């Protein structure tokens, strides 16, 4: 800033100099020194409302993982820097490092897959089916990825082990479909491809080995831009011969079901490539299993699916929401994936001193996107999101009834009922009812002088305003009945 | 290669020489000279390639949670959170790191234990040291004055292991704040309105988990009540003494981490508020790690089996070439919400499938067999009793009825054999 300041006439500069000297004598401005009230760039707090949404989403996801017999693990938020080195290619520059404070060099985890591979190698495990839900950290450049967080949740599910082909892979896809269906965030499609098919296809089209990766990332853009643009990038920017680009174009613009797999198995050029044949054979088997799982109508074999990460060795997949015309007032979130994954057989071997391989296949749910979609939908539906689960407020109709309120709320808590009371000795009934409406509490148990004498409590429905007198000793049962709670405590 | 081996041998011998000299307490100069020689030799050797690759460990002071440890953790959190929900407390979450300036000046001497992030050209950041300061930052940022909120998350401290043996550098904390109303006539101390009597119940649940008996609990409450008459220091000391629970045989005594309220807490929020507004609070921090180890210890003592999955039934095949049927059946069970698994093998042996169930604690196995397929039935077998509970006449054609019927039986037998559920609450002292 200083370098770009305009120069003032000498007299002004002199007086400014005096001002700065005086200020320096004053010392640092104590009041301004305290802090800037904000979270770090790219991170955010979760308010109770956001936590309620998050909890619902995690609940659906975790229930699905458990339904498939997955165990759960957790790992530290940071790893030894060397554990993460060399695993993420170009993206390595986005890793958060910890300051060298004289001990080990550490970095915040970038994903949950590498820690998983480290966990397997460290514990010498040869098979496990696990899920892991935790935050990961990436120093994304906000100019490029507007709205992207630097701290965000990932939900990973992986099956590690040497098994008969494609059965675990099929289960991963089944899980992905179950979760996306249960979340009710709209129609979706799962694109499937195979690393070996991609590599084989590039080879027979005439792409040199050294250009594989960069051509791959161009092809990956086909879901966002047109083929002409992709071709221009490959030929114009990446130096690919136009005929080669055309040959690639013939393949990558295709997508379909198992019939496309069979068609390609007959393709004269592709069938000459060993790698591609392997990939196609596995995909054919995969489709058979997916049909038995009843999800073949949600799967599309898409030759343009390339996916970023280097460590995939076989099948790769990505789930996208099918864009519905924007509902009234809703901003379309755009096309983007909500879940992805694939097979990565070589990663654990990178951690094992003897290079022992443990084949893995897994998936990752992009929950942050799902949080915003669910929040948006709730707002559109004007559905109230409760941040507590309180079932009944214990209220008093007149003054000097605090003791009775305390006794009653305590009984309710001991019976496992979720209850609250206002933190006032003599609250007005109206305020107590208003509290219920704001918090979404469905019932209010009103203690009144007359009712006390009669040995009853007035139980009132907040929404319908209907009241009924309930005998004190029957109150717990009545509340449980109305809130659909089972009679045992836990 | 031979050269290197010879060099390595020299290094080893020189190393032994240095060690010997140190043991004999030889003169400092002599030791220095020999160490110098050793370092020179090592430098010639160059970096040891084979040692460079695989340091398979978590960072010092941190650990993974295995499925078994997660099962314990999940249960403990379940009890705690259910208690909070019962009392209508809300939950928040904050980022794992804060702006360095947010944490500066809040921890006194302990500040040197904060993990800083490397300056990579952006904001200066540090990992949170506790949940109290982020909490206060959150309250001030959202201008809240009336809350009942809790926060459970991991915090980070670069503890010196020599001083705090066995202490983790990454560990869970639970913090809770209840904001009270200040009684105007006693401004100097945290005044607790009668409301606090009830917020105690939130503490109730946590103390119960800590194993604090009812009578002790009431004493604690009364000391909290004294707050408007005595100094916070006295109350804190009293609470610390009261909360020392007698350890069961072989257990480490559990102490409550820090009960931070009154003075420090009030001031804390005030430091964050631009207008210096003070929000009197009662805050409580509990180190949950201790609770984890106590529960784990008790589980071991009770010799209770801890299941790490909740799978209810394994779909198995009795002969070869039945993979298709297994896939179809397991898929139907999943669609009906039943927790089911199958082995990832085309032709697994029945014995292996049964063994898998025993190891994982799966109570039921649904066996598909060639003959049964023809007859339209599935064999449902209890893994522990080995009885065939029933041969169900289930026609796979009528999917809806099949799922409902089948699911009913899964649930029915699930309840009949409670020892097959994930571990009981006994270990939690409930």
mmCIF file with all atom_site columns, N, CA and C in Angstrom, chain A residues 4-31:
data_model
loop_
_atom_site.group_PDB
_atom_site.id
_atom_site.type_symbol
_atom_site.label_atom_id
_atom_site.label_alt_id
_atom_site.label_comp_id
_atom_site.label_asym_id
_atom_site.label_entity_id
_atom_site.label_seq_id
_atom_site.pdbx_PDB_ins_code
_atom_site.Cartn_x
_atom_site.Cartn_y
_atom_site.Cartn_z
_atom_site.occupancy
_atom_site.B_iso_or_equiv
_atom_site.pdbx_formal_charge
_atom_site.auth_seq_id
_atom_site.auth_comp_id
_atom_site.auth_asym_id
_atom_site.auth_atom_id
_atom_site.pdbx_PDB_model_num
ATOM 1  N N  . UNK A 1 4  ? 2.239  2.456  -3.256 1.00 0.00 ? 4  UNK A N  1
ATOM 2  C CA . UNK A 1 4  ? 1.359  3.049  -4.253 1.00 0.00 ? 4  UNK A CA 1
ATOM 3  C C  . UNK A 1 4  ? 0.758  4.361  -3.781 1.00 0.00 ? 4  UNK A C  1
ATOM 4  N N  . UNK A 1 5  ? 1.159  4.815  -2.588 1.00 0.00 ? 5  UNK A N  1
ATOM 5  C CA . UNK A 1 5  ? 0.600  6.076  -2.084 1.00 0.00 ? 5  UNK A CA 1
ATOM 6  C C  . UNK A 1 5  ? 1.145  7.234  -2.898 1.00 0.00 ? 5  UNK A C  1
ATOM 7  N N  . UNK A 1 6  ? 0.293  8.210  -3.210 1.00 0.00 ? 6  UNK A N  1
ATOM 8  C CA . UNK A 1 6  ? 0.772  9.379  -3.965 1.00 0.00 ? 6  UNK A CA 1
ATOM 9  C C  . UNK A 1 6  ? 1.664  10.224 -3.066 1.00 0.00 ? 6  UNK A C  1
ATOM 10 N N  . UNK A 1 7  ? 2.574  10.961 -3.623 1.00 0.00 ? 7  UNK A N  1
ATOM 11 C CA . UNK A 1 7  ? 3.427  11.813 -2.787 1.00 0.00 ? 7  UNK A CA 1
ATOM 12 C C  . UNK A 1 7  ? 2.756  13.170 -2.612 1.00 0.00 ? 7  UNK A C  1
ATOM 13 N N  . UNK A 1 8  ? 2.799  13.643 -1.378 1.00 0.00 ? 8  UNK A N  1
ATOM 14 C CA . UNK A 1 8  ? 2.159  14.930 -1.071 1.00 0.00 ? 8  UNK A CA 1
ATOM 15 C C  . UNK A 1 8  ? 3.174  16.047 -1.116 1.00 0.00 ? 8  UNK A C  1
ATOM 16 N N  . UNK A 1 9  ? 2.667  17.302 -1.177 1.00 0.00 ? 9  UNK A N  1
ATOM 17 C CA . UNK A 1 9  ? 3.577  18.443 -1.101 1.00 0.00 ? 9  UNK A CA 1
ATOM 18 C C  . UNK A 1 9  ? 4.341  18.397 0.207  1.00 0.00 ? 9  UNK A C  1
ATOM 19 N N  . UNK A 1 10 ? 5.561  18.918 0.232  1.00 0.00 ? 10 UNK A N  1
ATOM 20 C CA . UNK A 1 10 ? 6.481  18.799 1.380  1.00 0.00 ? 10 UNK A CA 1
ATOM 21 C C  . UNK A 1 10 ? 5.854  19.213 2.710  1.00 0.00 ? 10 UNK A C  1
ATOM 22 N N  . UNK A 1 11 ? 5.048  20.297 2.710  1.00 0.00 ? 11 UNK A N  1
ATOM 23 C CA . UNK A 1 11 ? 4.517  20.779 3.966  1.00 0.00 ? 11 UNK A CA 1
ATOM 24 C C  . UNK A 1 11 ? 3.621  19.714 4.619  1.00 0.00 ? 11 UNK A C  1
ATOM 25 N N  . UNK A 1 12 ? 2.761  19.091 3.790  1.00 0.00 ? 12 UNK A N  1
ATOM 26 C CA . UNK A 1 12 ? 1.846  18.058 4.315  1.00 0.00 ? 12 UNK A CA 1
ATOM 27 C C  . UNK A 1 12 ? 2.643  16.877 4.826  1.00 0.00 ? 12 UNK A C  1
ATOM 28 N N  . UNK A 1 13 ? 3.644  16.540 4.049  1.00 0.00 ? 13 UNK A N  1
ATOM 29 C CA . UNK A 1 13 ? 4.445  15.385 4.460  1.00 0.00 ? 13 UNK A CA 1
ATOM 30 C C  . UNK A 1 13 ? 5.075  15.629 5.811  1.00 0.00 ? 13 UNK A C  1
ATOM 31 N N  . UNK A 1 14 ? 5.525  16.880 6.032  1.00 0.00 ? 14 UNK A N  1
ATOM 32 C CA . UNK A 1 14 ? 6.174  17.180 7.307  1.00 0.00 ? 14 UNK A CA 1
ATOM 33 C C  . UNK A 1 14 ? 5.199  16.985 8.460  1.00 0.00 ? 14 UNK A C  1
ATOM 34 N N  . UNK A 1 15 ? 3.981  17.528 8.289  1.00 0.00 ? 15 UNK A N  1
ATOM 35 C CA . UNK A 1 15 ? 2.989  17.415 9.359  1.00 0.00 ? 15 UNK A CA 1
ATOM 36 C C  . UNK A 1 15 ? 2.571  15.972 9.575  1.00 0.00 ? 15 UNK A C  1
ATOM 37 N N  . UNK A 1 16 ? 2.478  15.224 8.453  1.00 0.00 ? 16 UNK A N  1
ATOM 38 C CA . UNK A 1 16 ? 2.143  13.797 8.588  1.00 0.00 ? 16 UNK A CA 1
ATOM 39 C C  . UNK A 1 16 ? 3.220  13.099 9.404  1.00 0.00 ? 16 UNK A C  1
ATOM 40 N N  . UNK A 1 17 ? 4.473  13.497 9.125  1.00 0.00 ? 17 UNK A N  1
ATOM 41 C CA . UNK A 1 17 ? 5.585  12.913 9.878  1.00 0.00 ? 17 UNK A CA 1
ATOM 42 C C  . UNK A 1 17 ? 5.437  13.165 11.362 1.00 0.00 ? 17 UNK A C  1
ATOM 43 N N  . UNK A 1 18 ? 5.033  14.376 11.724 1.00 0.00 ? 18 UNK A N  1
ATOM 44 C CA . UNK A 1 18 ? 4.856  14.700 13.142 1.00 0.00 ? 18 UNK A CA 1
ATOM 45 C C  . UNK A 1 18 ? 3.755  13.843 13.742 1.00 0.00 ? 18 UNK A C  1
ATOM 46 N N  . UNK A 1 19 ? 2.657  13.690 12.945 1.00 0.00 ? 19 UNK A N  1
ATOM 47 C CA . UNK A 1 19 ? 1.513  12.902 13.423 1.00 0.00 ? 19 UNK A CA 1
ATOM 48 C C  . UNK A 1 19 ? 1.939  11.470 13.705 1.00 0.00 ? 19 UNK A C  1
ATOM 49 N N  . UNK A 1 20 ? 2.700  10.916 12.780 1.00 0.00 ? 20 UNK A N  1
ATOM 50 C CA . UNK A 1 20 ? 3.115  9.524  12.966 1.00 0.00 ? 20 UNK A CA 1
ATOM 51 C C  . UNK A 1 20 ? 3.989  9.394  14.210 1.00 0.00 ? 20 UNK A C  1
ATOM 52 N N  . UNK A 1 21 ? 4.849  10.400 14.424 1.00 0.00 ? 21 UNK A N  1
ATOM 53 C CA . UNK A 1 21 ? 5.720  10.340 15.610 1.00 0.00 ? 21 UNK A CA 1
ATOM 54 C C  . UNK A 1 21 ? 4.884  10.367 16.878 1.00 0.00 ? 21 UNK A C  1
ATOM 55 N N  . UNK A 1 22 ? 3.871  11.237 16.925 1.00 0.00 ? 22 UNK A N  1
ATOM 56 C CA . UNK A 1 22 ? 3.008  11.317 18.099 1.00 0.00 ? 22 UNK A CA 1
ATOM 57 C C  . UNK A 1 22 ? 2.299  9.991  18.324 1.00 0.00 ? 22 UNK A C  1
ATOM 58 N N  . UNK A 1 23 ? 1.777  9.443  17.238 1.00 0.00 ? 23 UNK A N  1
ATOM 59 C CA . UNK A 1 23 ? 1.045  8.177  17.354 1.00 0.00 ? 23 UNK A CA 1
ATOM 60 C C  . UNK A 1 23 ? 1.962  7.096  17.901 1.00 0.00 ? 23 UNK A C  1
ATOM 61 N N  . UNK A 1 24 ? 3.211  7.125  17.419 1.00 0.00 ? 24 UNK A N  1
ATOM 62 C CA . UNK A 1 24 ? 4.153  6.099  17.877 1.00 0.00 ? 24 UNK A CA 1
ATOM 63 C C  . UNK A 1 24 ? 4.365  6.202  19.371 1.00 0.00 ? 24 UNK A C  1
ATOM 64 N N  . UNK A 1 25 ? 4.370  7.451  19.874 1.00 0.00 ? 25 UNK A N  1
ATOM 65 C CA . UNK A 1 25 ? 4.540  7.626  21.317 1.00 0.00 ? 25 UNK A CA 1
ATOM 66 C C  . UNK A 1 25 ? 3.360  7.056  22.074 1.00 0.00 ? 25 UNK A C  1
ATOM 67 N N  . UNK A 1 26 ? 2.174  7.176  21.474 1.00 0.00 ? 26 UNK A N  1
ATOM 68 C CA . UNK A 1 26 ? 0.951  6.678  22.110 1.00 0.00 ? 26 UNK A CA 1
ATOM 69 C C  . UNK A 1 26 ? 1.067  5.180  22.332 1.00 0.00 ? 26 UNK A C  1
ATOM 70 N N  . UNK A 1 27 ? 1.790  4.536  21.458 1.00 0.00 ? 27 UNK A N  1
ATOM 71 C CA . UNK A 1 27 ? 1.911  3.084  21.556 1.00 0.00 ? 27 UNK A CA 1
ATOM 72 C C  . UNK A 1 27 ? 0.777  2.421  20.785 1.00 0.00 ? 27 UNK A C  1
ATOM 73 N N  . UNK A 1 28 ? 0.817  1.097  20.742 1.00 0.00 ? 28 UNK A N  1
ATOM 74 C CA . UNK A 1 28 ? -0.212 0.376  19.976 1.00 0.00 ? 28 UNK A CA 1
ATOM 75 C C  . UNK A 1 28 ? -1.584 0.661  20.563 1.00 0.00 ? 28 UNK A C  1
ATOM 76 N N  . UNK A 1 29 ? -2.582 0.733  19.721 1.00 0.00 ? 29 UNK A N  1
ATOM 77 C CA . UNK A 1 29 ? -3.936 1.035  20.185 1.00 0.00 ? 29 UNK A CA 1
ATOM 78 C C  . UNK A 1 29 ? -4.515 -0.192 20.873 1.00 0.00 ? 29 UNK A C  1
ATOM 79 N N  . UNK A 1 30 ? -4.567 -0.127 22.185 1.00 0.00 ? 30 UNK A N  1
ATOM 80 C CA . UNK A 1 30 ? -5.018 -1.279 22.992 1.00 0.00 ? 30 UNK A CA 1
ATOM 81 C C  . UNK A 1 30 ? -6.373 -1.808 22.538 1.00 0.00 ? 30 UNK A C  1
ATOM 82 N N  . UNK A 1 31 ? -7.313 -0.917 22.370 1.00 0.00 ? 31 UNK A N  1
ATOM 83 C CA . UNK A 1 31 ? -8.675 -1.375 22.074 1.00 0.00 ? 31 UNK A CA 1
ATOM 84 C C  . UNK A 1 31 ? -8.753 -2.038 20.704 1.00 0.00 ? 31 UNK A C  1
#
